[in-house]
Amino acid sequence: MGAIPVTVRVDENNKKEAAKILDGLGLNMTTAINVFLAQVVKRRAIPFEIAEQPQFSDRTLAAIAEGDAYLAGEIDLPRFGNNSDFEAWLDS
């Protein structure tokens, strides 16, 4: 049986990140998808566990957003030369 084209819609960022990772593994997207589908057929199931995403508190989500903003250069966070300065900042 020959190969046929398949069209799917995926999140753009996920596709870019996956392509980088796959490239590092020596695979292209087509090969990775074929491996996935072959495993679905072989196992008659999804070939990995699908777990519920953890639920984060509002405080944790805010910290993640702040870290993302820092990495994107949108905000500047305080820097400390030593633990004492950090601890003093925490106590303030």
Coordinates of C-alpha atoms in Angstrom, one line a residue:
M1 CA 0.0 0.0 0.0
G2 CA 1.4 3.4 -0.9
A3 CA 1.6 6.6 1.1
I4 CA -1.1 9.2 1.0
P5 CA -1.1 12.8 2.0
V6 CA -2.7 13.9 5.3
T7 CA -3.5 17.4 6.3
V8 CA -3.8 18.4 10.0
R9 CA -4.0 21.7 11.8
V10 CA -1.6 22.1 14.7
D11 CA -0.5 24.8 17.0
E12 CA 2.2 26.8 15.3
N13 CA 4.5 27.0 18.3
N14 CA 4.2 23.3 19.1
K15 CA 5.0 22.5 15.5
K16 CA 8.2 24.7 15.5
E17 CA 9.4 23.3 18.8
A18 CA 8.6 19.7 17.8
A19 CA 10.5 20.2 14.5
K20 CA 13.6 21.4 16.4
I21 CA 13.5 18.5 18.7
L22 CA 12.9 16.0 16.0
D23 CA 15.7 17.5 13.9
G24 CA 18.0 16.9 16.8
L25 CA 16.9 13.3 16.8
G26 CA 17.5 12.9 13.1
L27 CA 13.8 12.8 12.2
N28 CA 11.5 14.9 10.2
M29 CA 7.8 15.6 11.0
T30 CA 6.6 13.0 8.4
T31 CA 8.7 10.2 9.9
A32 CA 7.7 11.1 13.4
I33 CA 4.0 11.1 12.5
N34 CA 4.4 7.8 10.7
V35 CA 6.2 6.3 13.8
F36 CA 3.3 7.5 16.0
L37 CA 0.6 6.1 13.7
A38 CA 2.5 2.8 13.4
Q39 CA 2.6 2.5 17.2
V40 CA -1.2 3.3 17.5
V41 CA -1.9 0.5 15.1
K42 CA 0.5 -1.9 16.8
R43 CA -0.8 -1.2 20.3
R44 CA -4.3 -0.4 19.3
A45 CA -4.0 2.6 21.7
I46 CA -2.2 5.9 22.1
P47 CA 1.4 4.9 22.7
F48 CA 1.9 7.0 25.8
E49 CA 0.0 8.0 28.9
I50 CA -2.3 10.9 28.6
A51 CA -2.3 12.5 32.1
E52 CA -4.4 15.3 33.4
Q53 CA -2.5 18.6 33.5
P54 CA -1.7 19.7 37.0
Q55 CA -3.9 22.5 38.4
F56 CA -1.8 25.4 39.5
S57 CA -2.8 28.0 42.1
D58 CA -3.3 31.6 41.0
R59 CA 0.0 32.5 42.8
T60 CA 1.9 29.9 40.8
L61 CA 0.3 31.0 37.6
A62 CA 1.3 34.6 38.4
A63 CA 4.9 33.5 39.1
I64 CA 5.0 31.6 35.8
A65 CA 3.7 34.7 33.9
E66 CA 6.2 36.9 35.6
G67 CA 9.0 34.5 34.6
D68 CA 7.8 34.4 31.0
A69 CA 7.7 38.3 31.0
Y70 CA 11.2 38.4 32.4
L71 CA 12.5 36.0 29.8
A72 CA 10.8 38.0 27.1
G73 CA 12.6 41.2 28.3
E74 CA 9.3 42.8 29.3
I75 CA 10.2 43.3 32.9
D76 CA 13.4 43.6 35.0
L77 CA 13.6 41.6 38.2
P78 CA 15.8 42.5 41.2
R79 CA 19.3 40.9 41.3
F80 CA 21.2 40.0 44.4
G81 CA 24.9 39.7 45.0
N82 CA 24.5 37.2 47.9
N83 CA 22.0 35.3 50.0
S84 CA 22.0 38.0 52.7
D85 CA 20.8 40.6 50.3
F86 CA 18.2 38.2 49.0
E87 CA 17.0 37.3 52.4
A88 CA 16.8 41.0 53.4
W89 CA 14.7 41.7 50.2
L90 CA 12.4 38.8 51.2
D91 CA 11.9 40.3 54.7
S92 CA 11.2 43.8 53.4

